Coordinates of C-alpha atoms in Angstrom, one line a residue:
M1058 CA -9.9 -3.8 30.7
S1059 CA -7.9 -1.4 28.6
A1060 CA -5.9 -2.8 25.7
L1061 CA -2.1 -2.5 25.6
V1062 CA -0.9 0.7 24.2
P1063 CA 1.4 0.1 21.1
R1064 CA 4.9 1.3 21.2
G1065 CA 6.0 3.2 18.2
G1066 CA 4.3 3.3 14.8
G1067 CA 3.5 0.7 12.3
D1068 CA 6.1 2.1 10.0
N1069 CA 8.9 1.4 12.3
L1070 CA 11.0 -1.7 11.6
P1071 CA 10.8 -4.4 14.3
S1072 CA 13.6 -4.2 16.8
V1073 CA 13.4 -7.6 18.4
K1074 CA 16.1 -10.0 17.4
D1075 CA 13.6 -12.7 16.7
L1076 CA 12.6 -10.8 13.5
E1077 CA 16.0 -11.5 12.0
H1078 CA 15.7 -14.5 9.7
E1079 CA 16.7 -17.9 11.1
V1080 CA 19.4 -18.1 8.4
H1081 CA 21.5 -15.6 10.4
K1082 CA 21.6 -18.0 13.3
E1083 CA 23.5 -20.5 11.1
K1084 CA 26.4 -19.9 8.8
E1085 CA 25.8 -17.3 6.1
K1086 CA 24.4 -18.8 3.0
R1087 CA 26.0 -17.8 -0.3
L1088 CA 25.4 -18.7 -3.9
K1089 CA 28.2 -21.2 -4.4
M1090 CA 29.6 -21.0 -7.9
E1091 CA 31.9 -23.8 -8.9
G1092 CA 33.3 -25.0 -12.2
G1093 CA 30.8 -24.5 -15.0
D1094 CA 27.9 -23.5 -12.8
A1095 CA 27.5 -19.9 -14.1
T1096 CA 27.9 -21.1 -17.7
A1097 CA 25.2 -23.8 -17.2
M1098 CA 22.8 -21.3 -15.8
M1099 CA 23.3 -18.8 -18.6
A1100 CA 23.0 -21.6 -21.2
Y1101 CA 19.7 -22.6 -19.6
F1102 CA 18.4 -19.1 -19.8
D1103 CA 19.4 -18.9 -23.4
R1104 CA 17.4 -22.1 -24.2
M1105 CA 14.4 -20.7 -22.4
Q1106 CA 14.6 -17.5 -24.4
E1107 CA 14.8 -19.4 -27.7
D1108 CA 11.4 -20.9 -27.0
N1109 CA 9.8 -17.6 -26.0
Q1110 CA 11.4 -14.1 -26.1
N1111 CA 9.2 -13.1 -23.1
F1112 CA 11.5 -15.0 -20.8
Y1113 CA 12.9 -12.6 -18.3
R1114 CA 16.2 -12.9 -16.6
A1115 CA 18.4 -10.6 -14.5
H1116 CA 21.7 -11.1 -12.6
R1117 CA 24.3 -9.2 -10.9
L1118 CA 28.0 -9.8 -10.1
D1119 CA 30.0 -9.2 -7.0
E1120 CA 33.1 -7.0 -6.8
E1121 CA 35.3 -9.8 -8.1
G1122 CA 33.1 -10.4 -11.2
R1123 CA 31.5 -13.6 -10.0
L1124 CA 27.8 -14.3 -10.3
K1125 CA 26.1 -13.0 -7.2
D1126 CA 22.3 -13.1 -7.6
V1127 CA 20.1 -14.5 -10.3
M1128 CA 16.3 -13.8 -10.9
W1129 CA 14.1 -15.2 -13.7
V1130 CA 10.5 -15.4 -14.7
D1131 CA 9.4 -17.5 -17.7
A1132 CA 6.8 -16.4 -20.2
R1133 CA 4.1 -18.6 -18.9
S1134 CA 4.5 -17.2 -15.4
R1135 CA 4.4 -13.7 -16.6
V1136 CA 1.0 -14.3 -18.3
S1137 CA -0.2 -16.2 -15.2
Y1138 CA 0.5 -13.1 -13.1
E1139 CA -1.9 -11.1 -15.2
E1140 CA -4.8 -13.3 -14.0
F1141 CA -3.5 -14.6 -10.7
G1142 CA -1.3 -11.7 -9.4
D1143 CA -3.9 -10.4 -6.9
V1144 CA -2.4 -12.5 -4.0
V1145 CA 1.3 -13.6 -4.0
C1146 CA 3.5 -15.4 -1.5
F1147 CA 7.2 -14.8 -1.4
D1148 CA 9.2 -17.5 0.4
A1149 CA 12.8 -18.2 1.1
T1150 CA 12.4 -21.6 2.8
Y1151 CA 15.3 -23.0 0.9
L1152 CA 17.5 -20.3 2.4
T1153 CA 16.9 -21.6 5.9
N1154 CA 17.4 -25.3 5.4
E1155 CA 20.4 -27.5 4.6
Y1156 CA 20.1 -27.1 0.8
E1157 CA 23.1 -26.0 -1.2
L1158 CA 20.8 -24.0 -3.4
P1159 CA 19.6 -20.6 -1.8
F1160 CA 16.4 -20.7 -3.8
A1161 CA 13.6 -18.1 -3.2
N1162 CA 10.3 -17.9 -5.1
F1163 CA 7.1 -16.0 -5.9
V1164 CA 4.0 -18.2 -5.8
G1165 CA 0.4 -17.5 -6.7
V1166 CA -2.8 -19.6 -6.8
N1167 CA -4.5 -20.7 -10.1
H1168 CA -8.2 -21.2 -10.7
H1169 CA -8.1 -24.7 -9.2
G1170 CA -6.4 -23.5 -6.0
Q1171 CA -3.1 -25.0 -7.1
S1172 CA 0.2 -23.3 -6.5
I1173 CA 1.8 -21.7 -9.5
L1174 CA 5.3 -20.4 -9.7
L1175 CA 5.5 -16.7 -10.6
G1176 CA 9.2 -16.3 -10.5
G1177 CA 12.3 -17.6 -8.9
A1178 CA 15.7 -16.4 -7.6
L1179 CA 19.0 -17.8 -6.5
V1180 CA 20.6 -15.3 -4.1
S1181 CA 23.8 -14.8 -2.3
H1182 CA 22.6 -13.2 0.9
E1183 CA 19.5 -12.8 2.9
D1184 CA 19.6 -9.1 3.6
S1185 CA 17.7 -6.0 2.7
D1186 CA 19.9 -5.1 -0.2
T1187 CA 19.4 -8.5 -1.8
F1188 CA 15.6 -8.6 -1.3
S1189 CA 15.3 -5.1 -2.6
W1190 CA 17.1 -6.1 -5.8
V1191 CA 14.9 -9.2 -6.2
F1192 CA 11.7 -7.3 -5.6
R1193 CA 12.6 -4.5 -8.0
Q1194 CA 13.6 -6.9 -10.7
W1195 CA 10.4 -8.9 -10.3
M1196 CA 8.2 -5.8 -10.4
S1197 CA 10.0 -4.6 -13.5
C1198 CA 9.3 -7.9 -15.1
M1199 CA 5.6 -7.7 -14.2
G1200 CA 5.3 -4.2 -15.7
N1201 CA 5.4 -2.6 -12.3
K1202 CA 1.9 -3.9 -11.5
E1203 CA 1.9 -4.5 -7.8
P1204 CA 0.0 -7.5 -6.3
G1205 CA -3.0 -6.7 -4.2
A1206 CA -1.6 -8.6 -1.3
I1207 CA 1.7 -10.3 -0.4
L1208 CA 2.4 -13.0 2.2
T1209 CA 5.9 -13.5 3.6
D1210 CA 7.5 -14.9 6.7
Q1211 CA 8.5 -12.5 9.6
A1212 CA 12.0 -11.7 8.2
A1213 CA 12.8 -8.0 9.0
A1214 CA 15.1 -7.9 6.0
M1215 CA 12.0 -8.1 3.7
R1216 CA 9.9 -5.5 5.3
K1217 CA 11.5 -2.2 4.3
P1218 CA 12.2 -3.4 0.7
L1219 CA 8.5 -4.4 0.4
E1220 CA 7.4 -1.0 1.7
Q1221 CA 9.6 0.8 -0.8
V1222 CA 9.0 -1.4 -3.9
M1223 CA 5.4 -2.4 -3.3
P1224 CA 3.9 0.3 -1.2
N1225 CA 0.3 -0.4 -2.1
A1226 CA 0.4 -4.1 -1.6
R1227 CA -1.2 -5.4 1.7
H1228 CA 1.6 -7.1 3.5
R1229 CA 0.9 -10.1 5.8
W1230 CA 3.1 -12.3 7.9
C1231 CA 2.7 -16.0 7.9
I1232 CA 0.8 -16.9 11.1
W1233 CA 2.1 -20.4 11.1
H1234 CA 5.7 -19.2 11.4
I1235 CA 4.8 -17.0 14.3
L1236 CA 2.8 -19.6 16.3
K1237 CA 5.5 -22.1 15.8
K1238 CA 7.7 -19.9 18.0
F1239 CA 5.4 -19.8 20.9
P1240 CA 6.7 -22.8 22.8
D1241 CA 10.3 -21.7 22.6
K1242 CA 9.6 -18.0 23.4
L1243 CA 7.1 -18.5 26.2
G1244 CA 9.1 -21.3 27.7
K1245 CA 11.7 -18.8 28.5
C1246 CA 9.4 -16.3 30.1
E1247 CA 10.6 -15.0 33.4
G1248 CA 9.1 -16.7 36.3
Y1249 CA 8.6 -20.1 34.6
D1250 CA 11.0 -22.9 35.0
S1251 CA 9.9 -25.0 32.0
I1252 CA 7.6 -24.9 29.1
M1253 CA 5.6 -27.8 30.6
F1254 CA 4.9 -25.7 33.7
Y1255 CA 3.6 -22.9 31.5
F1256 CA 1.4 -25.1 29.4
D1257 CA -0.1 -26.8 32.5
H1258 CA -1.8 -23.6 33.3
F1259 CA -3.6 -23.3 30.0
K1260 CA -6.3 -25.9 29.2
Y1261 CA -7.5 -26.0 25.7
Y1262 CA -8.5 -29.3 24.1
D1263 CA -7.1 -28.4 20.6
M1264 CA -3.8 -26.8 21.5
N1265 CA -1.7 -26.3 24.6
S1266 CA -1.8 -22.5 24.4
P1267 CA -4.7 -20.1 25.1
L1268 CA -2.9 -17.6 23.0
K1269 CA -3.7 -19.6 19.9
T1270 CA -7.3 -19.9 21.1
L1271 CA -7.9 -16.2 21.3
I1272 CA -6.0 -15.6 18.1
Y1273 CA -8.2 -17.9 16.1
E1274 CA -11.5 -17.4 17.9
S1275 CA -11.4 -13.6 17.9
F1276 CA -13.6 -12.6 15.0
T1277 CA -13.3 -8.8 15.4
V1278 CA -10.4 -6.5 16.1
G1279 CA -12.1 -5.3 19.3
E1280 CA -12.7 -8.8 20.5
F1281 CA -9.0 -9.7 19.9
E1282 CA -7.7 -6.7 21.8
R1283 CA -10.0 -7.2 24.7
R1284 CA -9.2 -10.9 25.1
W1285 CA -5.5 -10.3 24.6
S1286 CA -5.5 -7.7 27.4
E1287 CA -7.4 -10.0 29.7
L1288 CA -5.0 -12.8 29.1
M1289 CA -1.9 -10.6 29.7
S1290 CA -3.4 -9.5 33.0
E1291 CA -4.6 -12.9 34.1
Y1292 CA -1.1 -14.5 33.7
N1293 CA 0.9 -11.3 34.4
L1294 CA 2.5 -11.3 30.9
H1295 CA 2.6 -7.6 30.4
D1296 CA 6.4 -7.5 30.8
T1297 CA 7.0 -10.2 28.3
E1298 CA 8.9 -8.2 25.6
W1299 CA 8.4 -10.7 22.8
L1300 CA 4.6 -10.7 23.3
F1301 CA 4.6 -6.9 23.6
D1302 CA 6.4 -6.6 20.3
L1303 CA 4.1 -9.2 18.7
Y1304 CA 1.0 -7.2 19.8
D1305 CA 2.6 -4.1 18.5
E1306 CA 2.6 -5.7 15.0
R1307 CA -0.8 -7.4 15.4
H1308 CA -2.1 -5.8 12.1
M1309 CA 0.5 -7.9 10.3
W1310 CA -0.6 -11.4 11.3
V1311 CA -3.8 -11.6 13.4
P1312 CA -6.7 -13.1 11.4
A1313 CA -9.2 -10.5 12.7
F1314 CA -7.2 -7.8 11.0
M1315 CA -7.2 -9.6 7.6
K1316 CA -10.8 -10.3 6.8
E1317 CA -11.3 -7.0 4.9
H1318 CA -8.8 -8.2 2.3
F1319 CA -8.9 -11.0 -0.3
W1320 CA -6.3 -13.7 0.3
A1321 CA -7.3 -16.4 -2.1
R1322 CA -7.7 -18.7 0.9
M1323 CA -3.9 -18.3 1.7
K1324 CA -3.0 -17.7 5.3
T1325 CA 0.5 -19.1 5.6
T1326 CA 3.6 -19.6 3.4
Q1327 CA 2.8 -23.3 3.7
R1328 CA 1.3 -22.5 0.3
V1329 CA 4.8 -21.8 -0.9
E1330 CA 6.2 -24.7 1.0
S1331 CA 4.0 -27.0 -1.1
I1332 CA 5.9 -25.6 -4.1
N1333 CA 9.1 -26.5 -2.3
S1334 CA 7.8 -30.0 -1.7
F1335 CA 7.1 -30.1 -5.3
F1336 CA 10.7 -29.2 -6.1
D1337 CA 11.9 -31.7 -3.5
G1338 CA 10.8 -34.4 -5.9
F1339 CA 13.7 -33.3 -8.2
V1340 CA 16.1 -31.3 -6.1
N1341 CA 17.8 -32.9 -3.1
R1342 CA 20.2 -31.5 -0.5
K1343 CA 23.2 -32.4 -2.6
T1344 CA 22.0 -30.9 -5.9
K1345 CA 24.6 -28.7 -7.5
L1346 CA 23.8 -25.5 -9.2
Y1347 CA 24.7 -26.7 -12.7
E1348 CA 22.2 -29.5 -12.2
F1349 CA 19.4 -27.2 -11.2
P1350 CA 18.1 -26.0 -14.6
D1351 CA 17.2 -29.4 -15.9
K1352 CA 15.6 -30.5 -12.7
Y1353 CA 13.7 -27.2 -12.6
K1354 CA 12.4 -27.8 -16.0
K1355 CA 11.1 -31.3 -15.1
A1356 CA 9.4 -30.0 -12.0
M1357 CA 7.6 -27.4 -14.0
E1358 CA 6.5 -30.0 -16.6
R1359 CA 4.8 -31.9 -13.8
R1360 CA 3.2 -28.7 -12.5
V1361 CA 1.7 -28.0 -15.9
K1362 CA 0.4 -31.5 -16.2
A1363 CA -1.4 -31.2 -12.8
E1364 CA -3.1 -28.1 -14.1
K1365 CA -4.0 -29.7 -17.4
D1366 CA -5.5 -32.7 -15.6
A1367 CA -7.6 -30.5 -13.4
D1368 CA -8.8 -28.6 -16.4
A1369 CA -9.8 -31.8 -18.1
R1370 CA -11.6 -33.1 -15.0
C1371 CA -13.7 -29.9 -14.9
R1372 CA -14.7 -30.3 -18.6
K1373 CA -15.5 -33.9 -18.2
Y1374 CA -17.2 -34.1 -14.8
L1375 CA -19.8 -32.0 -12.9
R1376 CA -19.4 -32.4 -9.1
R1377 CA -22.6 -33.7 -7.6
L1378 CA -24.9 -31.2 -6.0
F1379 CA -25.7 -31.8 -2.3
S1380 CA -26.8 -28.4 -1.2
V1381 CA -30.4 -27.5 -0.5
F1382 CA -29.8 -24.0 -1.6
Y1383 CA -31.0 -23.6 -5.2
I1384 CA -28.6 -20.8 -6.0
V1385 CA -25.6 -23.1 -5.5
K1386 CA -26.3 -24.7 -8.8
F1387 CA -25.2 -21.5 -10.4
F1388 CA -21.7 -22.0 -9.0
Q1389 CA -21.8 -25.7 -9.9
E1390 CA -21.9 -24.7 -13.5
I1391 CA -19.3 -22.0 -13.6
Y1392 CA -16.7 -22.7 -10.8
T1393 CA -13.9 -25.2 -11.0
Y1394 CA -14.2 -28.6 -9.4
T1395 CA -12.2 -27.6 -6.3
K1396 CA -13.7 -24.2 -5.7
F1397 CA -17.3 -25.4 -6.1
Q1398 CA -16.6 -28.1 -3.5
E1399 CA -15.5 -25.4 -1.1
I1400 CA -18.8 -23.6 -1.6
Q1401 CA -20.7 -26.8 -1.0
T1402 CA -18.8 -27.3 2.2
E1403 CA -19.7 -23.8 3.4
C1404 CA -23.3 -24.3 2.4
T1405 CA -23.5 -27.5 4.4
R1406 CA -22.3 -25.5 7.4
L1407 CA -25.0 -22.8 6.7
M1408 CA -27.5 -25.5 7.7
H1409 CA -26.5 -24.7 11.2
C1410 CA -27.4 -21.0 10.7
S1411 CA -30.7 -19.8 12.2
G1412 CA -32.4 -16.4 12.0
R1413 CA -32.8 -14.6 15.3
D1414 CA -34.1 -11.3 14.1
E1415 CA -35.4 -9.6 10.9
R1416 CA -36.3 -6.0 10.5
V1417 CA -36.9 -3.5 7.7
L1418 CA -34.7 -0.5 8.2
D1419 CA -36.4 1.4 5.4
G1420 CA -38.1 0.5 2.2
N1421 CA -34.9 -0.7 0.6
L1422 CA -32.9 -2.2 3.5
I1423 CA -33.5 -5.4 5.5
Q1424 CA -31.4 -6.3 8.5
Y1425 CA -30.9 -9.9 9.5
L1426 CA -29.4 -11.2 12.7
L1427 CA -28.2 -14.7 12.2
E1428 CA -26.8 -17.1 14.8
D1429 CA -24.0 -18.8 13.0
K1430 CA -22.0 -21.9 14.0
V1431 CA -18.4 -21.0 13.1
W1432 CA -15.7 -23.6 12.5
I1433 CA -12.3 -22.7 13.9
I1434 CA -9.6 -24.3 11.7
P1435 CA -6.1 -23.4 12.9
E1436 CA -3.2 -24.2 10.5
G1437 CA -1.6 -27.6 10.4
I1438 CA -4.2 -29.7 12.3
S1439 CA -6.3 -32.6 11.3
E1440 CA -10.0 -32.4 10.4
E1441 CA -10.9 -34.2 13.6
E1442 CA -9.4 -31.4 15.7
I1443 CA -11.6 -28.6 14.2
T1444 CA -13.6 -26.9 16.8
D1445 CA -16.7 -24.6 16.6
R1446 CA -18.5 -21.9 18.5
W1447 CA -21.6 -19.8 18.0
R1448 CA -21.6 -16.2 16.9
F1449 CA -24.0 -13.6 15.7
D1450 CA -23.7 -12.0 12.2
C1451 CA -25.5 -8.8 11.2
I1452 CA -26.4 -8.8 7.5
I1453 CA -27.8 -5.9 5.5
F1454 CA -29.7 -6.7 2.3
K1455 CA -30.6 -4.1 -0.3
T1456 CA -33.7 -5.3 -2.0
V1457 CA -33.2 -3.1 -5.1
T1458 CA -29.5 -3.6 -5.9
K1459 CA -29.3 -7.1 -4.3
D1460 CA -26.2 -5.9 -2.4
V1461 CA -25.4 -7.8 0.8
S1462 CA -22.9 -6.8 3.5
C1463 CA -22.0 -8.9 6.5
D1464 CA -19.8 -8.6 9.6
C1465 CA -17.8 -11.7 8.8
R1466 CA -16.7 -10.6 5.2
K1467 CA -16.5 -14.1 4.0
F1468 CA -17.4 -14.9 0.4
E1469 CA -18.7 -11.5 0.4
T1470 CA -20.1 -13.7 2.4
F1471 CA -21.4 -17.2 2.3
D1472 CA -24.3 -15.7 4.2
V1473 CA -25.2 -14.1 0.9
I1474 CA -26.4 -17.5 -0.3
R1475 CA -28.7 -17.8 2.8
V1476 CA -30.2 -14.3 2.3
Y1477 CA -30.6 -14.7 -1.4
D1478 CA -32.3 -18.1 -0.9
Q1479 CA -34.7 -16.6 1.6
N1480 CA -35.6 -13.7 -0.7
L1481 CA -35.9 -15.8 -3.8
V1482 CA -33.0 -14.1 -5.6
F1483 CA -31.7 -16.5 -8.3
N1484 CA -29.3 -14.3 -10.2
I1485 CA -26.0 -13.6 -8.5
P1486 CA -24.7 -10.1 -9.1
S1487 CA -21.5 -10.2 -11.1
K1488 CA -19.4 -8.7 -8.3
Y1489 CA -20.0 -11.8 -6.2
V1490 CA -18.7 -14.1 -8.9
I1491 CA -14.9 -14.3 -8.6
Q1492 CA -13.4 -14.5 -12.1
R1493 CA -10.3 -16.2 -11.0
W1494 CA -12.3 -19.3 -9.9
R1495 CA -14.3 -19.8 -13.1
K1496 CA -13.8 -22.9 -15.3
D1497 CA -15.5 -21.3 -18.3
V1498 CA -12.9 -18.7 -18.9
A1499 CA -10.1 -19.3 -21.4
R1500 CA -6.8 -18.9 -19.6
K1501 CA -4.1 -17.2 -21.6
H1502 CA -1.2 -18.7 -19.8
T1503 CA -2.2 -22.2 -21.0
R1504 CA -1.6 -21.2 -24.6
V1505 CA 2.0 -19.9 -23.9
K1506 CA 4.8 -22.0 -25.4
V1507 CA 7.8 -22.3 -23.1
A1508 CA 10.7 -24.7 -22.8
Y1509 CA 8.8 -27.1 -20.5
H1510 CA 5.4 -26.9 -22.3
D1511 CA 4.3 -26.8 -25.9
P1512 CA 0.5 -26.2 -26.0
T1513 CA 0.4 -27.3 -29.7
D1514 CA 1.7 -30.7 -28.9
N1515 CA -1.7 -32.4 -28.6
S1516 CA -4.3 -34.0 -30.8
T1517 CA -6.8 -31.1 -30.5
Y1518 CA -4.3 -28.5 -31.7
Q1519 CA -3.1 -30.8 -34.5
S1520 CA -6.7 -31.4 -35.7
Y1521 CA -7.4 -27.7 -35.6
N1522 CA -4.3 -26.9 -37.7
K1523 CA -5.2 -29.6 -40.2
L1524 CA -8.7 -28.2 -40.6
M1525 CA -7.4 -24.7 -41.1
E1526 CA -5.2 -26.0 -43.9
E1527 CA -8.2 -27.5 -45.6
F1528 CA -10.4 -24.4 -45.1
D1529 CA -7.7 -22.0 -46.3
P1530 CA -8.4 -22.4 -50.0
I1531 CA -12.1 -22.1 -49.4
C1532 CA -11.6 -18.8 -47.5

């Protein structure tokens, strides 16, 4: 069957009302300034700048001279971006809930896979003008170095500003936010009286929607488009405008379109929502703006502690090796505790891989056809609900350069380990070792002094300083 023909180009802004952010369905959120709120915020920024002059802040006023939007990035976050700015989430979850604080934030992932804050903003509106201002200020703070990829929700107000301010960043929509809308949108499809009637026609033991099945189980673009077209025809959904528009923008959210890009294992803005949960320990729905700075500082102190604890664990312990692949020991010694465990998990799954064909294409190229058991892990489900299916991967191995390319593009790819093991290759080429996951690299951001963290306030630094005082006369 032929695939649906997209309407319009990828550069067009979405026209469906659904792409308007949910905040517009409620009352308009505004940055509520009362009493000494503005003074408290400015005083907090002054204190932050006293500790480190690299603290960045920006604000703008409305026509009546009142504080309208505020954006800031502390010195530690700016240095963190140098190492972990390849993939960034921007989230405005606090704008769409009942909080008094319209808080938006930029979030990355550190070497332990933990969320790290790369900037925050308190904004007055959720429109293109406001997002454009926030993005431009943030880029200016980061030396106009664009992230490699950015993940956001489906808000139309963000799309054009991102295209203008970060034209080279790969923009992806949060798939979790999109799939969450399926029951409501499809329950209103013409010809169906209720959502239960609709779901009764689709049997899938993990979820109640075959759409989710084809989305997660389509490993290539061609497979996704073929299965989508078949589903639309089978259930006569070609005239469903919401689905048509969603298909039009499939390159923005379907996993099969994303595998060519590095995402640091981030698929949804739930990564950012974990940051919001982190702030929820200090900020509640009644928190006033003048209270926010101190609570923000305490929240960041706890975030720094979590990273320091993870660093200490990596130095003290070596995660036990379970894999039968000899080459995995290499990653055991250089990757952080969390990231090595992910490799071990993938290698355990590689035990289900079996070779179906091997042929020499020329003297330097060997082609492998592997039958691979693939685990399908949709967002937000328990481990018991994970399903699997078999697929074939075509792998090309260059015997001279030791380069490996694979259809699935994973790891570059975890199948590399299988091929290397089979060919007795024990030295991993540097391009397959991801610097951001290493534990043996000194991280500059950990040595930055900020208001919520003083790296010299520990016994190691104090001993070092004392020794330097003793050695100074000798030198």
